[in-house]
XYZ file of C-alpha atoms in Angstrom:
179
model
C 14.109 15.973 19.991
C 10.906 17.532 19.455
C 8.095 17.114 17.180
C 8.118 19.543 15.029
C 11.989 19.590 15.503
C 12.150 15.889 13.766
C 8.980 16.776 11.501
C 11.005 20.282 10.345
C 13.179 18.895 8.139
C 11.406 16.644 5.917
C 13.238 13.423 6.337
C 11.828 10.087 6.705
C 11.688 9.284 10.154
C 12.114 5.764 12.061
C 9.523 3.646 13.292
C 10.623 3.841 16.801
C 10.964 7.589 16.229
C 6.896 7.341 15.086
C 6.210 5.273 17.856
C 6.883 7.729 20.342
C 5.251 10.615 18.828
C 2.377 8.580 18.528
C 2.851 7.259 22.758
C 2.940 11.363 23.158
C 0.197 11.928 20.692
C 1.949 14.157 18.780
C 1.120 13.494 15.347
C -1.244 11.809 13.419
C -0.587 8.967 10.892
C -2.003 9.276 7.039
C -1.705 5.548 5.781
C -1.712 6.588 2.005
C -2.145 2.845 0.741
C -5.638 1.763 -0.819
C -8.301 0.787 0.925
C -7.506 -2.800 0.108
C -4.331 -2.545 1.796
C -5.273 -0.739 4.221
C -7.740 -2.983 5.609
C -5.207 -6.188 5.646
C -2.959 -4.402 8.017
C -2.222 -0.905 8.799
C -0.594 1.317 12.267
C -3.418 1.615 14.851
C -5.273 5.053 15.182
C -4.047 6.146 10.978
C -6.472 7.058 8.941
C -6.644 5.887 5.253
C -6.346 8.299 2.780
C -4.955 6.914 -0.626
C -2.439 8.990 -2.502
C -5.013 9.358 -5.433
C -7.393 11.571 -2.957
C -4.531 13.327 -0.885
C -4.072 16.358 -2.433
C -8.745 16.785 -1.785
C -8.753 15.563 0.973
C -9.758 17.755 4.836
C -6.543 16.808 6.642
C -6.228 17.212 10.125
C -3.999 20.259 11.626
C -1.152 19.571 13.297
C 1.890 17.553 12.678
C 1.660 14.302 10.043
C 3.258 10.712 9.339
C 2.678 9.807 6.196
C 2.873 6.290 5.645
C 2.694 3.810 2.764
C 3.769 0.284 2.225
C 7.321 0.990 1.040
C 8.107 4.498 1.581
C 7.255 5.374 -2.261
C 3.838 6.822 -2.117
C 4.464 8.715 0.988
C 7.282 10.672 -0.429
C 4.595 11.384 -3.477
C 1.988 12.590 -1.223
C 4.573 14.446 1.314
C 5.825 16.153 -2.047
C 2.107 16.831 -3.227
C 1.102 18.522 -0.084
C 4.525 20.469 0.291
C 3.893 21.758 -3.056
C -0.170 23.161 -1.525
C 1.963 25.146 0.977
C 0.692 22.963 3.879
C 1.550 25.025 7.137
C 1.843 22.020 9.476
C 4.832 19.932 10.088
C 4.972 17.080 7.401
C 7.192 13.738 7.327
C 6.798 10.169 6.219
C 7.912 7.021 7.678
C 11.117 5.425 6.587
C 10.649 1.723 5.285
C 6.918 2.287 5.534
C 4.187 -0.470 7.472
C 6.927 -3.418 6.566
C 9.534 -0.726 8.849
C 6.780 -0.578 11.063
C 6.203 -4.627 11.848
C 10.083 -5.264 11.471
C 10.665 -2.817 14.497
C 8.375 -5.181 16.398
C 5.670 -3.006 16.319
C 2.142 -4.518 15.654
C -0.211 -3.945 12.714
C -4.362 -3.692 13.006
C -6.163 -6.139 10.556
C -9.735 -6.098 10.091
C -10.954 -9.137 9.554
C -12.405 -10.555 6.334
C -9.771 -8.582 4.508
C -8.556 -9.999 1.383
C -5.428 -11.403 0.202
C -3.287 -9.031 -0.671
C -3.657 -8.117 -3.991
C 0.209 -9.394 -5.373
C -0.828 -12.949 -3.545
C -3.872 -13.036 -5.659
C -2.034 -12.022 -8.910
C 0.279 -15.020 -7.739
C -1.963 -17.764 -6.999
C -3.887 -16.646 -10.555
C -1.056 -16.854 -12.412
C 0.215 -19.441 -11.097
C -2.918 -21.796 -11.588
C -3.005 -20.534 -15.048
C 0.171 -21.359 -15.695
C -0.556 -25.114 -13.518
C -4.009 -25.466 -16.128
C -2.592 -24.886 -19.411
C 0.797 -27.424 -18.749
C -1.894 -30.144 -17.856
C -4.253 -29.257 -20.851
C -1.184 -29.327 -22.783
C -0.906 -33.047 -21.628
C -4.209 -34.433 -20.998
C -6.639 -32.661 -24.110
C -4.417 -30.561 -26.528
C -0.382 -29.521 -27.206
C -1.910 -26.351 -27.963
C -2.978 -25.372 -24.274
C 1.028 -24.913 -23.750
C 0.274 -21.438 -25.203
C -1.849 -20.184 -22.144
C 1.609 -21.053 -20.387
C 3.479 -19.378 -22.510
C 0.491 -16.301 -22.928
C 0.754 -15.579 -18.938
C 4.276 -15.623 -18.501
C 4.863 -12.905 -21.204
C 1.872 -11.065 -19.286
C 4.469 -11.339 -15.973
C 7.837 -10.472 -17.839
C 5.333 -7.521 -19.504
C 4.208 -6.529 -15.873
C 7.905 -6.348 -14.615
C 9.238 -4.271 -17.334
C 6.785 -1.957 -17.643
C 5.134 -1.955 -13.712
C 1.562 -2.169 -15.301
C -0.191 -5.688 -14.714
C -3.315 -5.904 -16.489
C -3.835 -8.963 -13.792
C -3.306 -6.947 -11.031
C -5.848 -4.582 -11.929
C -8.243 -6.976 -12.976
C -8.562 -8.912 -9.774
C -8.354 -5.312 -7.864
C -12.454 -4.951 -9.136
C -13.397 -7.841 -8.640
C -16.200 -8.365 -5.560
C -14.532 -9.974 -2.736
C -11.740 -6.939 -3.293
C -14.168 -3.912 -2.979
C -13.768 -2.321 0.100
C -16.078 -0.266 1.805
C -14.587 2.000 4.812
């Protein structure tokens, strides 16, 4: 099957399906992801360019892989740039980077990259949670409440996919990112 032949129809391709185009040097891979995740582990040779910027940004000609870290944001941008009339083949990869690892195939990291961001929101909420049960013991019943105050921020964040945490830590210093 040829490039443009698998790229021609707009569906998700495999990552063993990417990793030959990319052996061939077919195409080249548009890791849509921040730069945050990005940098903690992303295919060798893509080039980050988050969804936000896609639709600006000077793409390269020729055949694309558009890759994200589940397969949602790809299929965003893929529709974005199918929508400017983009005359290249287009595609995005099926299962996204996790895909990509789980076919065996290995991820760049730069080093000093953070956490990634849902570990931070974790180990934050979880301390938080951790500090106001001992409060609660050791200095006041009332501390119970920051408890009680971050797990309605969680249940919040679930329901509604917006977690004020989240974007909190995401400006903090040690998560800027400068590419």
């Amino acid at each position: 099957m040829t490039t443009t032949k698998a790229m021609s129809s707009h569906s998700p391709i495999t990552a063993h399906e990417l990793a030959d185009q990319l052996a061939a040097r077919d195409v080249t891979v548009i890791d849509v992801r921040e730069p945050m995740e990005y940098v903690g582990g992303h295919i060798a040779g893509s080039l980050n360019i988050p969804l936000s910027r896609i639709t600006e940004a000077d793409l390269p000609q020729g055949p694309l892989v558009l890759v994200c870290q589940s397969g949602n944001r790809s299929a965003k941008a893929l529709a974005l740039l199918q929508q400017l009339g983009r005359q290249h083949p287009l595609t995005d990869l099926q299962g996204g980077v996790p895909a990509w690892q789980q076919a065996g195939f290995p991820v760049r990291k730069l080093k000093g990259a953070p956490l990634p961001l849902m570990r931070q929101v974790q180990i934050a909420a979880g301390s938080l949670v951790l500090l106001g049960v001992i409060l609660s013991q050791a200095v006041a019943p009332g501390w119970i409440w920051l408890s009680g105050f971050v797990g309605a921020g969680l249940t919040f964040a679930g329901i509604s996919g917006f977690c004020g945490m989240a974007r909190l830590l995401a400006v903090m210093p040690w998560n800027r990112i400068s590419m």
